C-alpha angles and dihedrals in degrees: 000000000000118000127167116216103256092231089065090066102025097059093038094204114186112302094008092080086067095066112132136218136189132191115251122213109291145143125233123190141156131229122187093341097312126108125229133182142194120203110207099203097049100028089232113159114184149136112267128208116242094251091054090055093047092050093044090053089059096053115088126211090256122075112275128190117251090236090057092049089049091051092052094046101037093105093056106035138023119244096249091050090047089057091054092046093051089048091053092046091050092048092053097044100250093116135023121222121216133192108163091107091058097052118111115252108258101184122044127190101207117205099218089178139003089202120094138188094213131073100210116188093222100040107151087199089060097105108109093023114154133184092241096063131044122250129351132308102204084238090298129114112281105252148132124248111255126233089243092056090047090052091051091052092053092045090051093054094045093045093053097039092099091062093060128085109269091008092274115182091213124223146280125214115193110223143165158098084322110329094202088067084075099046093149094063093040089057092045094052092048092051095041093051089051093049095047096046090052092045095053099029094240128136114271117244111254112248130214137159137210108207138164089228099233095117099040109133141152092279092055092046091051090052091050092051094045096049100028095242114180114226129216119177123203102223131147100207123235120059092243095055096037094051093044098048101029110036121158120262087260091056095252127136113272098193098089093055094047092046088053091049092051090050093048093050090048092052089057093049096248110149111217137191122220121220104202120192115218117215131166090278098059111037089130095095095179089063088057092044093053092048093050089049090055088055093051094251116139106174126068140161119197118213126186113242121254131170149097102308099062098156093063100050113005117133115239123208092271090051091054090050090051090048091054089053090047091057087052088056091050090049091053091048093052092045093049093047090050091051090049093047091237128138117259141183106267111229104209093200091064099035093051090050091049091050093047092051092047094049091043090228113177123191140186095202129055090226142338096277111148092001108064097348132063139152123238118214124205089257091059099253121139119222123188089253141345093265091063094051112139093021109117094201089066100047108118101179149318129263091234099041104034133234130328094228096184093054093041091052092050093051093046090052090052091049094051110105091229087070091057107091091192091058098056097089097031116117090213096052096112093042094050103034094211103310129269110324093219092049089051092049093046093051100038107013087241129087090211095061112075123229103251095209093050091048091055091048093048092052090049092052091050091053091049090050091051092053092046092050094051094049097043093046092049092051101041118001094183092056090045093056091045090054091049093048092050096045116109 
C-alpha cells in the first residue's frame, strides 16, 4: 500500500508542498454519533475519527494540491494534524497521493532555433510562418536560443540529477526549426555540459539531435564524435517524396543535400536513425525501406504527418488502412531477413511494440510528456512537449520561475488514459496509454479524446508485432532476444 514518508509533507520543502491527493470511491456513514467508513479499492472497513471525516469530505475525486486542501480545512484542523490525517487516509485506501507533477524534468527538447531552411508541407510548426523568414515559428517569435538559456538548461538537469533513480543526469535533444542553424550554441551546450559534469562529478546529460541534414558538415560530425551526440535525420526516403514534401525555402529539391549528409555520416561511422514522415503520397513503406537500405541506413521510425496544410497530405481512412497493411509488409520483410540471417532496416515502430509486449510493460500515459519530458523554447518557457510549442494552454513553467504545478497537474490528469472514455473498453489500452497527446488534440481539440484513426493503426501495429515475435522466436530465440534487448 502506498505511503508517503510523513516528512515529505510535514516539512513542505520546495516542491513537496505541491503534492496532490484525490478521494477514492468510499462510503461514510454515522451510527449513534460515531463515524464509519468503507474504502472500495482496499476493502478497508473501519471507524474514522471526526477530523478524518471532515477532511475526507473536502477532498474531491480529482487530484487536488495539498496547499488547496490545507486552505479549505484550515479552520478545522492544523497543518501538522492534516498531514497525519492524509497519511492515514492514504494508508487505508480512502485517498490516493500523487506526485508526478512535482518530478523534475529529465529529458528536455531544446529549441535551438525556430528558423528553418526547409518549407515542409506538413510542418506542425508552420503556424506563424511568413514569407519574410524561413521555416515556421510555432506561433512564437522567430529567434535563436541564447547561450545563457542553454547554460540554464544544463544547470537544471545537473542540479536535479540527484533526485532521479541512479542519479541520471537526464538528456537533451536539440530541436527546431533546424537546430544546426544555431551551431554556435549547440557547440557551447555540448562543451558546457561536459565541463560541468566533470567539475561536479555528476553524470553528463545524454545529447541527441533531430536535424533535416542540410547543414551536416565535418565540423558537426567532429562535435558528434567528441561529445557522443546521437543523430536522427528527418528524411522521407525517395527523391520524389522528399523533394515534394520537404523542399527548401527557396523551392529547390532537398534530397541531394540529405543524401550527401547520410553518406558523410556513414563514412565517419556515425550510426543514424531516420524519422520518416508518412503522408498520403508515401504509404508504401517498403518502397521507403528499400531506398533507405540502398543508402546504407538500417534504422527508421515512421510517423504519420500532421500540420497546417491538411488538404495536401492528410491520410484518409483508406490511407490508414493501406498503412496498416504496409506495416504488415515491413513485418514480413524483417521476419524473412531474420530467418535468412541477412541484415535489414530496423523499423522502430514494430521493434518497440515487440519489446513492450515481451516485457509486459503496461502504461497509463502515451509518453512522458509533461512528466519527465518537456520542451524548452528560446524564451525559457516549458511546454509539455515539442509538438505543443507556442501553445499557451500547454505551458507548464519557465526555467527561471519554476513549474506551474496546478496547471501541470491538470494536464497530466487529462493525459492519463483513465480520463479517456474511449479507451476504457479497448484491449490495447495499457499498451498504448491513450495515444499521442498532440495527435488527439489535433483531431479533437482535446488531449483526452483519442484520435480514432491513430488508435486503429496502433492496434494494427501491435497485432503485426505479436505475429512477428512468435515467428522469429520460434525460428531463432537468440536473435529474438537480441532484437528485444536492442529495441528502444
